[in-house]
Coordinates of C-alpha atoms in Angstrom, one line a residue:
I28 CA 37.9 -36.3 -111.7
C29 CA 40.2 -38.1 -109.4
I30 CA 43.8 -37.4 -110.4
D31 CA 47.2 -38.3 -109.0
N32 CA 50.7 -36.9 -109.7
S33 CA 51.3 -38.8 -112.9
P34 CA 51.4 -38.1 -116.6
F35 CA 48.7 -40.6 -117.0
S36 CA 46.3 -38.4 -114.9
L37 CA 47.1 -35.5 -117.1
S38 CA 46.2 -37.6 -120.1
C39 CA 42.9 -38.5 -118.5
L40 CA 42.3 -34.8 -117.8
E41 CA 43.0 -33.9 -121.5
W42 CA 40.7 -36.7 -122.7
C43 CA 37.9 -35.5 -120.5
A44 CA 38.3 -31.9 -121.6
K45 CA 38.1 -32.9 -125.2
S46 CA 35.6 -35.7 -125.1
I47 CA 33.4 -35.5 -122.0
F48 CA 33.0 -32.0 -120.6
L49 CA 30.2 -29.7 -121.7
P50 CA 30.5 -26.0 -121.0
S51 CA 27.6 -26.3 -118.5
D52 CA 29.3 -29.1 -116.5
M53 CA 30.7 -28.4 -113.1
V54 CA 34.2 -29.9 -112.9
T55 CA 35.9 -30.8 -109.6
L56 CA 39.5 -32.0 -109.5
V57 CA 40.3 -34.3 -106.6
H58 CA 43.8 -35.3 -105.6
A59 CA 44.6 -37.6 -102.6
E60 CA 48.1 -37.1 -101.3
T61 CA 49.5 -39.7 -98.8
W62 CA 51.7 -38.8 -95.9
N63 CA 53.3 -41.1 -93.3
P64 CA 53.4 -39.7 -89.8
M65 CA 56.1 -40.9 -87.4
R66 CA 55.0 -42.6 -84.3
I67 CA 57.3 -42.8 -81.3
E68 CA 55.9 -43.1 -77.8
I69 CA 58.8 -44.3 -75.8
L70 CA 59.8 -41.1 -74.1
P71 CA 57.7 -37.9 -73.7
M72 CA 60.5 -35.8 -75.1
L73 CA 60.6 -37.9 -78.3
K74 CA 56.9 -37.8 -78.6
L75 CA 57.0 -34.0 -78.7
K76 CA 59.7 -33.9 -81.3
C77 CA 57.7 -36.5 -83.3
S78 CA 54.6 -34.4 -83.2
Q79 CA 56.6 -31.4 -84.5
S80 CA 58.0 -33.5 -87.3
N81 CA 54.6 -34.8 -88.1
A82 CA 53.3 -31.3 -88.4
N83 CA 56.1 -30.5 -90.9
L84 CA 55.4 -33.8 -92.8
Y85 CA 51.7 -32.8 -93.1
K86 CA 52.6 -29.3 -94.3
T87 CA 55.0 -30.7 -96.9
A88 CA 52.4 -33.2 -98.2
Y89 CA 49.8 -30.4 -98.4
S90 CA 52.2 -28.1 -100.2
K91 CA 53.1 -30.9 -102.7
A92 CA 49.5 -31.6 -103.3
N93 CA 48.7 -27.9 -103.9
R94 CA 51.6 -27.5 -106.3
F95 CA 50.3 -30.5 -108.3
M96 CA 46.8 -29.0 -108.3
Q97 CA 48.2 -25.8 -109.7
V98 CA 49.9 -27.7 -112.5
A99 CA 46.6 -29.6 -113.2
S100 CA 44.7 -26.4 -113.3
V101 CA 47.1 -24.9 -115.9
K102 CA 46.9 -28.1 -117.9
C103 CA 43.1 -28.1 -117.7
A104 CA 43.1 -24.5 -119.1
T105 CA 45.4 -25.5 -122.0
F106 CA 42.8 -28.1 -122.9
G107 CA 40.2 -25.4 -123.1
R108 CA 38.5 -26.0 -119.7
T109 CA 38.8 -24.6 -116.2
A110 CA 38.0 -26.6 -113.1
D111 CA 35.3 -25.2 -110.9
K112 CA 36.5 -26.7 -107.7
F113 CA 39.7 -28.3 -106.3
R114 CA 39.8 -30.8 -103.4
V115 CA 43.0 -32.0 -101.8
L116 CA 42.6 -35.0 -99.5
L117 CA 45.5 -35.8 -97.2
V118 CA 45.6 -39.5 -96.4
N119 CA 47.4 -40.8 -93.3
H120 CA 48.7 -43.9 -95.1
K121 CA 49.2 -45.8 -91.8
Q122 CA 45.5 -45.4 -90.9
E123 CA 43.5 -45.3 -94.2
S124 CA 43.8 -46.1 -97.9
V125 CA 43.4 -43.6 -100.7
K126 CA 40.5 -45.6 -102.1
S127 CA 38.5 -45.5 -98.8
V128 CA 39.1 -41.7 -98.4
L129 CA 38.0 -41.1 -102.0
H130 CA 34.9 -43.3 -101.5
R131 CA 33.9 -41.5 -98.4
M132 CA 34.3 -38.1 -100.1
I133 CA 32.2 -39.3 -103.1
E134 CA 29.4 -40.6 -100.8
K135 CA 29.4 -37.3 -99.0
E136 CA 29.5 -35.0 -102.1
R137 CA 27.3 -37.2 -104.4
P138 CA 28.7 -36.0 -107.8
S139 CA 26.7 -36.9 -110.9
L140 CA 29.8 -38.7 -112.3
V141 CA 33.2 -39.8 -111.0
I142 CA 36.0 -40.1 -113.5
V143 CA 39.0 -42.1 -112.4
G144 CA 41.9 -43.6 -114.4
S145 CA 43.1 -47.1 -114.6
R146 CA 46.8 -47.7 -115.0
G147 CA 46.3 -51.3 -116.1
L148 CA 47.8 -53.1 -113.0
R149 CA 48.4 -56.7 -113.6
R150 CA 45.9 -59.1 -111.8
V151 CA 48.4 -60.0 -109.1
N152 CA 49.1 -56.3 -108.3
R153 CA 45.4 -55.5 -108.4
V154 CA 44.7 -58.3 -105.9
V155 CA 47.7 -57.5 -103.6
L156 CA 47.7 -53.7 -103.8
G157 CA 44.1 -53.1 -104.7
S158 CA 43.0 -50.9 -107.5
V159 CA 41.4 -47.5 -106.7
S160 CA 39.3 -47.6 -109.9
D161 CA 38.1 -51.2 -109.2
Y162 CA 37.2 -50.3 -105.7
L163 CA 35.3 -47.2 -106.6
A164 CA 33.5 -49.0 -109.5
H165 CA 32.3 -51.6 -107.1
H166 CA 31.5 -49.5 -104.0
A167 CA 30.5 -46.0 -105.1
T168 CA 26.7 -45.4 -105.3
V169 CA 27.2 -42.9 -108.2
P170 CA 28.2 -43.7 -111.8
V171 CA 32.0 -44.2 -112.2
L172 CA 33.7 -43.8 -115.5
I173 CA 37.1 -45.5 -115.7
Y174 CA 39.5 -44.0 -118.2
K175 CA 42.1 -46.3 -119.6
Q176 CA 44.7 -44.6 -121.8
S177 CA 44.4 -45.7 -125.4
L178 CA 47.3 -47.0 -127.5
L179 CA 46.0 -44.9 -130.3
D180 CA 47.8 -41.7 -131.3
E181 CA 46.4 -38.7 -129.5
S182 CA 45.8 -37.0 -132.8
D183 CA 43.4 -39.8 -133.8
E184 CA 40.1 -38.2 -134.7
S185 CA 38.1 -41.5 -134.8
M186 CA 37.4 -41.2 -131.0
P187 CA 33.8 -40.1 -130.5
K188 CA 33.2 -36.7 -129.1
R189 CA 30.3 -35.8 -126.8
S190 CA 27.8 -33.3 -128.3
N191 CA 25.4 -30.9 -126.6
K192 CA 22.5 -33.1 -127.8
A193 CA 21.5 -35.8 -125.4
S194 CA 21.1 -39.2 -127.1
H195 CA 19.0 -41.9 -125.5
A196 CA 19.3 -45.6 -126.2

């Protein structure tokens, strides 16, 4: 499950725990955290200070991502499921996009299913910014399930639940 630091991701996590996961499923939570390194190459002395600052920025981003993964782990447990693995991907936002880093990880790891949320970006924003879920749905070579938060009340029991019995169409 690809998650970010938003209440929407935690909603996706809850839905998956209640509707998708089976006890035998291996669940990996993946979080991509962006960081923006400074780049100054005018004077050698500034370059040294810049590299020290970048190391601190990197550590801060990594710490922030790990704190979020701890919160996600606790939330996952409150939904009755624990994650088997955690992956934190630090993305240098000036060199790569989150979607390309996630795609590369998916192609390397080859999970049986990728679950990603859709925040419902408007068409213009999706074209300009690019949607991670759209990108993964079109480029990943494994199945991608896109979760879109329902307007239904969370206590609505009309949502279908996954059973242990496999059904084939």
